[in-house]
Short mmCIF file of C-alpha atoms and ligand atoms in Angstrom, two decimals:
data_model
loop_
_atom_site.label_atom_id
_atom_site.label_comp_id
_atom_site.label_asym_id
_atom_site.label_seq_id
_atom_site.Cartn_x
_atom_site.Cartn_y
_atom_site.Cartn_z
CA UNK A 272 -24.59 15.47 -11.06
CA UNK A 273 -23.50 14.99 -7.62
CA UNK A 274 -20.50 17.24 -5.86
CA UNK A 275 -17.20 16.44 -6.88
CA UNK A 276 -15.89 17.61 -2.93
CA UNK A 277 -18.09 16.94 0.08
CA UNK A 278 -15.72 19.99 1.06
CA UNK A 279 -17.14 22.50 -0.88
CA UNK A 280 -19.91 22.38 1.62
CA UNK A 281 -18.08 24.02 4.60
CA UNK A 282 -14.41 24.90 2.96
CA UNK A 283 -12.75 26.57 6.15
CA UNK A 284 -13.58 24.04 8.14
CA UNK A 285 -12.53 21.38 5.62
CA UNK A 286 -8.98 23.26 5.51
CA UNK A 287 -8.27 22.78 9.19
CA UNK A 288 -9.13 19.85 9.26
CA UNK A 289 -6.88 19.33 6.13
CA UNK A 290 -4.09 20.63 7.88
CA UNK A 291 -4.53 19.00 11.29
CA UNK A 292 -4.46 15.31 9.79
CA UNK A 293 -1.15 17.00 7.37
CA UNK A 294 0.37 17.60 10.45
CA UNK A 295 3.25 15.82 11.71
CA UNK A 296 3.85 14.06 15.03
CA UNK A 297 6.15 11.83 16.68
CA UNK A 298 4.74 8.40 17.57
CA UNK A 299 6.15 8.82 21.76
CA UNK A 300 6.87 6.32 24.17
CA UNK A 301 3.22 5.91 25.21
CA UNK A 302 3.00 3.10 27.87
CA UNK A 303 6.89 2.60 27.28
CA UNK A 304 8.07 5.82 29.15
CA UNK A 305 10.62 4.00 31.10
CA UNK A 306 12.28 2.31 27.95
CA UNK A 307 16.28 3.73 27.26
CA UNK A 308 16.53 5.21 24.06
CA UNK A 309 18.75 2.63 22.46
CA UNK A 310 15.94 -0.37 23.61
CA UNK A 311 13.35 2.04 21.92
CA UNK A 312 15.35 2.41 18.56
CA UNK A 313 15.87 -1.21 18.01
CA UNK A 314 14.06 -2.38 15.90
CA UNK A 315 14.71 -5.90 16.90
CA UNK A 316 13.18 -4.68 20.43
CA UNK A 317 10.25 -3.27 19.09
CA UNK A 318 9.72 -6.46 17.23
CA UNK A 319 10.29 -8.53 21.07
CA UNK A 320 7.91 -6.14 22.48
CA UNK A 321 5.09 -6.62 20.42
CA UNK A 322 0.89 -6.58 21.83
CA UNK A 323 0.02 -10.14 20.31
CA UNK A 324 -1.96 -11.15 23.31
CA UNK A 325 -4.72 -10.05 24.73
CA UNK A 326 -3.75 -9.82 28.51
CA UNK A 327 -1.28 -7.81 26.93
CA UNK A 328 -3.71 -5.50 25.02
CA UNK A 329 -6.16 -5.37 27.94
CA UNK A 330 -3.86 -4.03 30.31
CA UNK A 331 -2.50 -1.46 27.77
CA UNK A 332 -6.02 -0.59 26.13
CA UNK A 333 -8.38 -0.94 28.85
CA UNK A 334 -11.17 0.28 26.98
CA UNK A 335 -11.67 -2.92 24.78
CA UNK A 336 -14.89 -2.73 23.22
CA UNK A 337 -16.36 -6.60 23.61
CA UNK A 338 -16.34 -7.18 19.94
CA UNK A 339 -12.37 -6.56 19.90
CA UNK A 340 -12.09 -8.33 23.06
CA UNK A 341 -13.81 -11.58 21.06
CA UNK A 342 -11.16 -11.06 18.11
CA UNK A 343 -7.89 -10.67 20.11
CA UNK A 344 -8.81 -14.16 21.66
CA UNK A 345 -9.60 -15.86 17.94
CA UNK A 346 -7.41 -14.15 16.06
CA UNK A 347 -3.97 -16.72 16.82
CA UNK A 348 -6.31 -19.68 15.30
CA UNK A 349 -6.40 -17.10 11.74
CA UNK A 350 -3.97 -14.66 11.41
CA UNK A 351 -1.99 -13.51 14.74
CA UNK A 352 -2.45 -10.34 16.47
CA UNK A 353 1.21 -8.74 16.82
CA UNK A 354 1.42 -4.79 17.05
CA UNK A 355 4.71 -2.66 16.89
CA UNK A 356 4.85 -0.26 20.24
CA UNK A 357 5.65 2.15 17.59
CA UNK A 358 2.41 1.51 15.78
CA UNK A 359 0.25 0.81 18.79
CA UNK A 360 0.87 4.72 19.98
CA UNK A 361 -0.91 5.53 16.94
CA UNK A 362 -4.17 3.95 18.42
CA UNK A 363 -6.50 6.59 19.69
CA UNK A 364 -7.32 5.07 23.18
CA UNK A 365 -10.71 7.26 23.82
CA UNK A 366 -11.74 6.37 20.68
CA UNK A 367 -13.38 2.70 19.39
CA UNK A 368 -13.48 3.55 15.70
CA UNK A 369 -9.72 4.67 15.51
CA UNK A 370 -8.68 4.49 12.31
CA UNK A 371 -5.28 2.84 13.17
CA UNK A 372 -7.26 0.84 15.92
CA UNK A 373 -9.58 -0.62 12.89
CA UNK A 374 -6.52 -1.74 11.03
CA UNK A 375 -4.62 -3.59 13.51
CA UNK A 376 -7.01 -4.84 16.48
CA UNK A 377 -9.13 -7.75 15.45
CA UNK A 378 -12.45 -7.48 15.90
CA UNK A 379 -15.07 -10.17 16.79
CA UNK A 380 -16.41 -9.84 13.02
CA UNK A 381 -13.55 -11.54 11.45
CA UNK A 382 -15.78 -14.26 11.91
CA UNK A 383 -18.31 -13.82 10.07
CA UNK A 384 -17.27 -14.85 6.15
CA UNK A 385 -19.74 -14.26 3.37
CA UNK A 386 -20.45 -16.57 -0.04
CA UNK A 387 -18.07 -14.41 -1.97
CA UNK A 388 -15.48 -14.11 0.04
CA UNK A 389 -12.18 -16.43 -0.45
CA UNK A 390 -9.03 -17.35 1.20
CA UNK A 391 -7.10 -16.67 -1.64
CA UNK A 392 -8.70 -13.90 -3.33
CA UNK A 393 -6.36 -12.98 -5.61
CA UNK A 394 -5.88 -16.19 -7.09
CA UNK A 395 -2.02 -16.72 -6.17
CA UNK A 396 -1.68 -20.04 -5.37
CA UNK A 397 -2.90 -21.38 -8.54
CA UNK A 398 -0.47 -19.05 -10.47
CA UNK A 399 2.44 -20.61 -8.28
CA UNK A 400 5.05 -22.40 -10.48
CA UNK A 401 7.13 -22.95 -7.25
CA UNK A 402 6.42 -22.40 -3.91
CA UNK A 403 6.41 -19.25 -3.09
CA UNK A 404 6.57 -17.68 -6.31
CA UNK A 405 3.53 -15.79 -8.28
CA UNK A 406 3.73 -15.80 -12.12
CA UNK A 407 0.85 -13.79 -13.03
CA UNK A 408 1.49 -11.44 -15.54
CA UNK A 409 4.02 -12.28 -18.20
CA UNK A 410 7.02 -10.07 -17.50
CA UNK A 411 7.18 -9.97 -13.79
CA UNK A 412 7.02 -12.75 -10.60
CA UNK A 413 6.31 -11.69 -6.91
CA UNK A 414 8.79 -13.89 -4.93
CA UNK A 415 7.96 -14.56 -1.22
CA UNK A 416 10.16 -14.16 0.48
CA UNK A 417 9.00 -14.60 4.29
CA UNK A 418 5.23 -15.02 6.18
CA UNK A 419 6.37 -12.94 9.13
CA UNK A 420 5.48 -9.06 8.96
CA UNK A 421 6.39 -6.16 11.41
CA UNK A 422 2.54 -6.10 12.38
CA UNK A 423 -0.69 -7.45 11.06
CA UNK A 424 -3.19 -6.26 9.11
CA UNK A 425 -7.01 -7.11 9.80
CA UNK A 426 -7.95 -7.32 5.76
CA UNK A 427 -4.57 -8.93 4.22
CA UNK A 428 -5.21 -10.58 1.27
CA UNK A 429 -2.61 -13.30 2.32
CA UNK A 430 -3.54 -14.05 5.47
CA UNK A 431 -4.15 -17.56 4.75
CA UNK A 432 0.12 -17.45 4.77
CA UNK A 433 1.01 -14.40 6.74
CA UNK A 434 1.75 -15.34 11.15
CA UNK A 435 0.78 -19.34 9.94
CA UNK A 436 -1.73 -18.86 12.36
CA UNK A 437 -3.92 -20.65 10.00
CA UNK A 438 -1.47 -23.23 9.63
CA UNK A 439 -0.18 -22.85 5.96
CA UNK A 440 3.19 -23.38 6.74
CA UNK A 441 4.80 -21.32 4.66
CA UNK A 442 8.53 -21.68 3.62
CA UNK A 443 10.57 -20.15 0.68
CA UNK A 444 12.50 -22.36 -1.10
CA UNK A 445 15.14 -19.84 -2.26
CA UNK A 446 16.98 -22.10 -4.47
CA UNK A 447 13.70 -23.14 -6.41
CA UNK A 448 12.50 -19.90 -7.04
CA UNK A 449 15.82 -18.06 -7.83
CA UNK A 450 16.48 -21.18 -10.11
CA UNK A 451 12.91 -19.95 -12.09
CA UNK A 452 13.55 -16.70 -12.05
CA UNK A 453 16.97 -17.36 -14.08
CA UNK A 454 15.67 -20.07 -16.66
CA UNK A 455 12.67 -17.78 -17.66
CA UNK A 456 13.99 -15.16 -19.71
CA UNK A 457 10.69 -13.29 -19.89
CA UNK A 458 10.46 -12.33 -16.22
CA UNK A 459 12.74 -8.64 -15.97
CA UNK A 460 10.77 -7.28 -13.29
CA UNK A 461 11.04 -9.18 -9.81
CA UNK A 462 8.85 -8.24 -6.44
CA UNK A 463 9.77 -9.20 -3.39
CA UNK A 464 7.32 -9.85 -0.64
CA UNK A 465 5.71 -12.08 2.08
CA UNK A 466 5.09 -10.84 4.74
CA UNK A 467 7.99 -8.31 4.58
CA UNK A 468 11.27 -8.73 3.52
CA UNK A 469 12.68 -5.93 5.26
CA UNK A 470 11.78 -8.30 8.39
CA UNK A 471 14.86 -10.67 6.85
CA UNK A 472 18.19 -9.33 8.29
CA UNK A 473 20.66 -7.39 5.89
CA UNK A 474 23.45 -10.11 5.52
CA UNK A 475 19.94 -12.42 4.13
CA UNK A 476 18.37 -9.54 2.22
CA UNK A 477 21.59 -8.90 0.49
CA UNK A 478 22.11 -12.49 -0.47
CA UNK A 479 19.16 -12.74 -2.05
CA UNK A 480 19.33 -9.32 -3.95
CA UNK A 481 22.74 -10.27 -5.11
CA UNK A 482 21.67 -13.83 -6.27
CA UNK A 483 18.84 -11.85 -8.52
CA UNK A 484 21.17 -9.36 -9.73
CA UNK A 485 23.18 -11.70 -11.11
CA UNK A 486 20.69 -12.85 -13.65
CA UNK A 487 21.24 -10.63 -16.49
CA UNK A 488 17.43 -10.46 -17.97
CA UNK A 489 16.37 -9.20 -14.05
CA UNK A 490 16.33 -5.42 -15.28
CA UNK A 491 14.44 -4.52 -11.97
CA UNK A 492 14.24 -4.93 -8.32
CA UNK A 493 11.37 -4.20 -6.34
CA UNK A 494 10.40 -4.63 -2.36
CA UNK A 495 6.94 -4.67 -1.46
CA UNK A 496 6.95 -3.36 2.67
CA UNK A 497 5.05 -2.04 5.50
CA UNK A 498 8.21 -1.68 7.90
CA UNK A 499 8.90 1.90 7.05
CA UNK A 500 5.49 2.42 8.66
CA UNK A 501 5.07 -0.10 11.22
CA UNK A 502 8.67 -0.60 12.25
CA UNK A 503 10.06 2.30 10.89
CA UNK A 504 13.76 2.24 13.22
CA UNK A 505 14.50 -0.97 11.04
CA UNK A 506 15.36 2.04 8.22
CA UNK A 507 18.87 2.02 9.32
CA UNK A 508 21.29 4.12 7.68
CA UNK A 509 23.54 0.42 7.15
CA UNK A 510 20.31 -0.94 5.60
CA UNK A 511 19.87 1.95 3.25
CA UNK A 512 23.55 1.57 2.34
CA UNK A 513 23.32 -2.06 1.49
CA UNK A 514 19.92 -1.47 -0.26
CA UNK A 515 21.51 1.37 -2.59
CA UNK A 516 23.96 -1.14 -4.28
CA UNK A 517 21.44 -3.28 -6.14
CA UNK A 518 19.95 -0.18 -8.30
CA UNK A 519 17.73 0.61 -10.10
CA UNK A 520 15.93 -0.58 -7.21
CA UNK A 521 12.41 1.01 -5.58
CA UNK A 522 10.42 -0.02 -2.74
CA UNK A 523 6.58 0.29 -2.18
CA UNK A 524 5.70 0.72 1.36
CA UNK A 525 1.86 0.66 2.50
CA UNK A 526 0.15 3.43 4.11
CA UNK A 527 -3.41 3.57 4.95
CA UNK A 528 -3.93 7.35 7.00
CA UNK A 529 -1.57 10.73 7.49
CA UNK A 530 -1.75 9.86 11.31
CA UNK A 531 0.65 6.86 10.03
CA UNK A 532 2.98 9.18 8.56
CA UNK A 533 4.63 10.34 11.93
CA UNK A 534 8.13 11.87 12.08
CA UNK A 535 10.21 9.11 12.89
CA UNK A 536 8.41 7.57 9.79
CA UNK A 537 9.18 10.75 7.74
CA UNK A 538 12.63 10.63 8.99
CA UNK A 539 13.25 6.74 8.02
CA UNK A 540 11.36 7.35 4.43
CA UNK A 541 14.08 10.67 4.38
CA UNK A 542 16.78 7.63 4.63
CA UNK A 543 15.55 5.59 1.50
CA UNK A 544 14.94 8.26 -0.46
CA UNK A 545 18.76 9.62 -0.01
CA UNK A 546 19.76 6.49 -1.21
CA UNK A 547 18.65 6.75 -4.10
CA UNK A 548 14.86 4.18 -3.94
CA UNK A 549 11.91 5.54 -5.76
CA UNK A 550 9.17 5.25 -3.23
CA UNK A 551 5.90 4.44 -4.06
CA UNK A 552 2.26 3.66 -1.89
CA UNK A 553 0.20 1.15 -1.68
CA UNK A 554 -3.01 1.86 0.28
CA UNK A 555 -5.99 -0.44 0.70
CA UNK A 556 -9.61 1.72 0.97
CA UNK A 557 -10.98 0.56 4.15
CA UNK A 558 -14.19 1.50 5.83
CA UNK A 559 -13.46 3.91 8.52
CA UNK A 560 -9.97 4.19 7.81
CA UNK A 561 -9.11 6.14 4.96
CA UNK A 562 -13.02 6.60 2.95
CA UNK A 563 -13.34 10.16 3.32
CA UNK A 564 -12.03 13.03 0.55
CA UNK A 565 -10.20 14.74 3.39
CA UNK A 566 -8.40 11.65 4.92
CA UNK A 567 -7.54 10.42 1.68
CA UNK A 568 -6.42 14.12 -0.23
CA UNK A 569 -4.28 14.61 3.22
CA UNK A 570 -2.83 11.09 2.96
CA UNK A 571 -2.05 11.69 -0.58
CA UNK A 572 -0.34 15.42 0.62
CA UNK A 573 1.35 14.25 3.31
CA UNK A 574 2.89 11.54 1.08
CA UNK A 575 4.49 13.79 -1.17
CA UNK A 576 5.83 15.57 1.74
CA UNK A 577 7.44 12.15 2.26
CA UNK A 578 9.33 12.15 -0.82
CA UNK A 579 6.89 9.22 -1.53
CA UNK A 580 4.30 9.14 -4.90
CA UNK A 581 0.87 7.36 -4.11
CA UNK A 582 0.79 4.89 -6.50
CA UNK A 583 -1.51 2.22 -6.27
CA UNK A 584 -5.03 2.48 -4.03
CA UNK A 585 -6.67 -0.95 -3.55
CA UNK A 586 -10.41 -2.34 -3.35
CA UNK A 587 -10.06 -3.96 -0.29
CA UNK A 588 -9.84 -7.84 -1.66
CA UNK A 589 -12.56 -10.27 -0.67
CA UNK A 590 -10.56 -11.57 2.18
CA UNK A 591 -13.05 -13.95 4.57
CA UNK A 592 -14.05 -12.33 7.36
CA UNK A 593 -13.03 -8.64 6.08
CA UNK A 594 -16.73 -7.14 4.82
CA UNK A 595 -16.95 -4.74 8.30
CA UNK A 596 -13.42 -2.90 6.82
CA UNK A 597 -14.87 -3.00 2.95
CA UNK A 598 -15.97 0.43 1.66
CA UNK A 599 -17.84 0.06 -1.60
CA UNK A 600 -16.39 0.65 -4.90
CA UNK A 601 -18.94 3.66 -5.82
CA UNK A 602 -17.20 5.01 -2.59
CA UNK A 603 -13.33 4.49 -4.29
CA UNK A 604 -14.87 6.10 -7.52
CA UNK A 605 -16.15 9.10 -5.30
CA UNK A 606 -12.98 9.20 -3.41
CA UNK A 607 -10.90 9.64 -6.65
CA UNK A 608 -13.11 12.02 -8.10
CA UNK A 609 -12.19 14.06 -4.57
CA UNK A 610 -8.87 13.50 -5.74
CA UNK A 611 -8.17 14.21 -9.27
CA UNK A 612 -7.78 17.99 -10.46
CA UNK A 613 -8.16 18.97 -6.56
CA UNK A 614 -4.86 17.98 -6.07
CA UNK A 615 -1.34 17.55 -7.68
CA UNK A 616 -1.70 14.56 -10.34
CA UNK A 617 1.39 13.19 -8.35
CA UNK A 618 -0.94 12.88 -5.27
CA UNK A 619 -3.86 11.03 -7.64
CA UNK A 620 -2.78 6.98 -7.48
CA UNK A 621 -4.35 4.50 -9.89
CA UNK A 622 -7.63 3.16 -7.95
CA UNK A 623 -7.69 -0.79 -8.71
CA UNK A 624 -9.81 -3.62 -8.16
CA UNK A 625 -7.30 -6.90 -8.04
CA UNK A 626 -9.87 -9.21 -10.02
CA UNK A 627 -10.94 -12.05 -8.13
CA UNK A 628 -9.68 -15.53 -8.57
CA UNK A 629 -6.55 -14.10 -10.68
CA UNK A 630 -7.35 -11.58 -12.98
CA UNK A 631 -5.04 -9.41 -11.91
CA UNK A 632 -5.04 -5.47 -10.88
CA UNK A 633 -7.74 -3.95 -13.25
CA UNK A 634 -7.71 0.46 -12.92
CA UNK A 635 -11.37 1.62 -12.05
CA UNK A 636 -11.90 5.53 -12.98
CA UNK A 637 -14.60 7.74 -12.61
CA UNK A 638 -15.86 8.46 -16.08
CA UNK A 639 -14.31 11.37 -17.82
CA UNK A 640 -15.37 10.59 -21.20
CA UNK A 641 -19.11 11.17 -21.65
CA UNK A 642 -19.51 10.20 -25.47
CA UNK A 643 -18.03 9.72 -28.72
CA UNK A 644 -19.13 11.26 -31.48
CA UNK A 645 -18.61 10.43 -34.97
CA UNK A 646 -16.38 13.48 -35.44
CA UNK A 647 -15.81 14.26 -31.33
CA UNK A 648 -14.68 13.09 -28.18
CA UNK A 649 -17.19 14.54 -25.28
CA UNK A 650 -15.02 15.20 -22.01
CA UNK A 651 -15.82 16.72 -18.62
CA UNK A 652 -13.23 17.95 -16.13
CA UNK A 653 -12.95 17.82 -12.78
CA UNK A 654 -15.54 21.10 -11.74
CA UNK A 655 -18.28 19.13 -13.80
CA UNK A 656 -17.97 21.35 -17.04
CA UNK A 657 -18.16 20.21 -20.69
CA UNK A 658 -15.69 20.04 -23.54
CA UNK A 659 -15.60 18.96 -26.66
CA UNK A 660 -12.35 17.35 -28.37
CA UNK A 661 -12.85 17.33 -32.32
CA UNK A 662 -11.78 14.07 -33.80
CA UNK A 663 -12.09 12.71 -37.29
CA UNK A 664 -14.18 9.31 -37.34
CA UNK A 665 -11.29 7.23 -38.00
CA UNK A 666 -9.67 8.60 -35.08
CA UNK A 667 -7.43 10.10 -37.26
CA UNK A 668 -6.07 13.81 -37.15
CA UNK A 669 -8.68 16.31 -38.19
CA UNK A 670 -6.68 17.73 -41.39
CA UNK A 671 -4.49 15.30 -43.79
CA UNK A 672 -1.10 17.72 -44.72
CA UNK A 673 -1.27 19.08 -48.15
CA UNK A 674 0.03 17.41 -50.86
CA UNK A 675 2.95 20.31 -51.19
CA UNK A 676 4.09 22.20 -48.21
CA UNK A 677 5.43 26.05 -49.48
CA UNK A 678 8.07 27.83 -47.42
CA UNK A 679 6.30 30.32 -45.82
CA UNK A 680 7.57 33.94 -46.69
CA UNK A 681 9.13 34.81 -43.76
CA UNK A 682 10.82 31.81 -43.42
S1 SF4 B 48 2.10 -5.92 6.16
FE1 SF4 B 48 1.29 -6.60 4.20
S2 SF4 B 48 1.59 -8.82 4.18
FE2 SF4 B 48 1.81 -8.12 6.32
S3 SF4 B 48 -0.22 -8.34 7.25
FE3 SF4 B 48 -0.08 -6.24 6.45
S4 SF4 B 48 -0.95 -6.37 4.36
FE4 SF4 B 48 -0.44 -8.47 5.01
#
């Protein structure tokens, strides 16, 4: 059986690293030293300021590899290049294969799209009874809410919509997909997304979240949104005040590494969470980004420390052009395997593969159960050791009660 760790091999050096990638940093100023402090906090500034070209890039990133240099000029024909200052001080310049590099600089293998690979992988459009609505799974819709996001992401799964730099076009119909929402009782659960909503101003954002809490069989709000970690001064304390009034309300953001998980972010995740919003992660397993035990366990960690429960980790979709940032799904299995019973369960999230074509998220799991018996379950834990769980056939209890139950003496 193999290792459940690759750190039991050297554990002291494992722990430092461990606690250098748990360690928290601000993002800086970086190449915008001579920015005032109010410009810097604003997050409608940071949006302005954006590296979506790459004259831009070049002159802040000299060292371009050529491969990056080729993306940054295609990448406005399929989905735009646009990076936070914020976000871009995260980039390791020395250093090609930077994690936070890999997710946000296009590269000039984009390009190159395989047989299996789709535009839509996860099948949306065709469960779309409106535009801009997803009705895949009976009790809950995804509503769309915008194709604009903070920053984007190499592998997004809707980056056919997301910038239009393909040319979707993209536009909610608000009226058309709040009217759904309220003449199908079924849906009590209701997502919102795009590209990012927190990207919509608060007076819009509260519109809309009023308009859905005014249907009475909504039971839930949700916001699906990378801001806190891309953008993270648009966590204003007036946002988190407006946000707090439409409970029970919780908001997934997406995080991919701990060196995303700076202290400004901390500080803007300390805001949502003192308003009362469950937080929750989304991460995406991506080839030199997050595939080792130690980057993911000190992700998971440095979550917590957050005030923010890793809940979902992705198979990266079958996006075109997104194989080079695909780690394997034998890799995810080994990854969680690193995870569970080496950490707090709180820090384990469910690892999924969103079935392509629409299927929907289905949980992969390393294999805990090794047989079943006619009268046992056979388990192993996470150190690779063997236990039996007695069952009766029927998967029944063991033991029927007796027919007459005594008091006991000393009762
Ligand atoms: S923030 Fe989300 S929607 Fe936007 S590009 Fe990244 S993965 Fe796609």
């Amino acid at each position: 059986m193999s290792k459940p760790d690759d750190s039991a091999d050297n554990p002291a050096a494992s722990a430092s690293e461990l606690d250098a990638l748990k360690r928290f940093r601000p993002a800086g100023r970086g190449p915008w030293a001579d920015v005032s402090e109010a410009e810097w906090n604003d997050w409608r500034w940071q949006l302005k300021h954006r590296v979506s070209s790459l004259a831009r890039l070049e002159a802040l990133l000299p060292g371009l590899t050529p491969s990056e240099r080729a993306g940054a000029k295609l990448a406005n024909h399929k989905l735009a290049m646009g990076i936070t200052p914020h976000f871009f001080n995260l980039i390791d310049p020395e250093d090609p294969e930077c994690p936070i590099r890999r997710q946000v600089i296009p590269r000039a293998e984009e390009t190159r799209v395989a047989p299996w690979e789709l535009n839509d992988p996860c099948g949306e459009d065709a469960h779309s009874p409106v535009p801009g609505l997803v009705h895949r799974y009976p009790d809950r819709v995804l509503f769309l809410v915008t194709d604009r996001c903070a920053a984007y992401c190499r592998y997004c799964t809707r980056s056919r919509l997301v910038s239009n730099a393909a040319g979707y076009d993209f536009h909610p119909r608000f009226d058309e997909q709040i009217d759904y929402i309220a003449r199908t009782s079924s849906v009590r659960d209701v997502l919102l997304s795009g590209g990012d909503p927190l990207l919509l101003g608060d007076d819009k954002l509260e519109h809309l979240l009023r308009r859905l809490r005014a249907i009475p069989h909504v039971e839930f709000l949700r916001i699906g949104s990378r801001v806190p970690v891309f953008l993270p001064q648009r966590v204003t304390p007036e946002l988190c005040a407006m946000l707090r009034r439409f409970h029970p309300l919780f908001l997934s953001i997406h995080s991919n590494h701990p060196r995303e998980l700076t202290t400004e972010v901390r500080a803007a995740l300390g805001r949502l969470a003192d308003a009362g919003i469950p937080l929750g992660n989304q991460s995406v397993l991506l080839r030199g980004v997050n595939d080792t035990p130690e980057v993911m366990k000190a992700h998971a960690q440095k979550l917590l420390m957050c005030r923010v429960r890793p809940y979902y980790l992705y198979q990266c979709d079958l996006i075109a052009g997104s194989a080079h940032l695909r780690a394997s799904v034998r890799e995810g299995l080994r990854l969680m395997q690193a995870l569970r019973g080496h950490t707090s369960g709180y820090a384990v999230p469910t690892y999924v593969i969103d079935a392509p074509g629409g299927g929907g998220k289905v949980p992969v799991s390393p294999e805990y159960v090794l047989s079943r018996n006619a009268d046992r379950v056979v388990i192993r834990n996470y150190e690779g050791k063997i236990f039996e769980y007695p069952e009766a056939p029927d998967g029944t209890p063991q033991f029927a009660p007796p027919a007459r139950i005594e008091e006991p003496e000393w009762a």
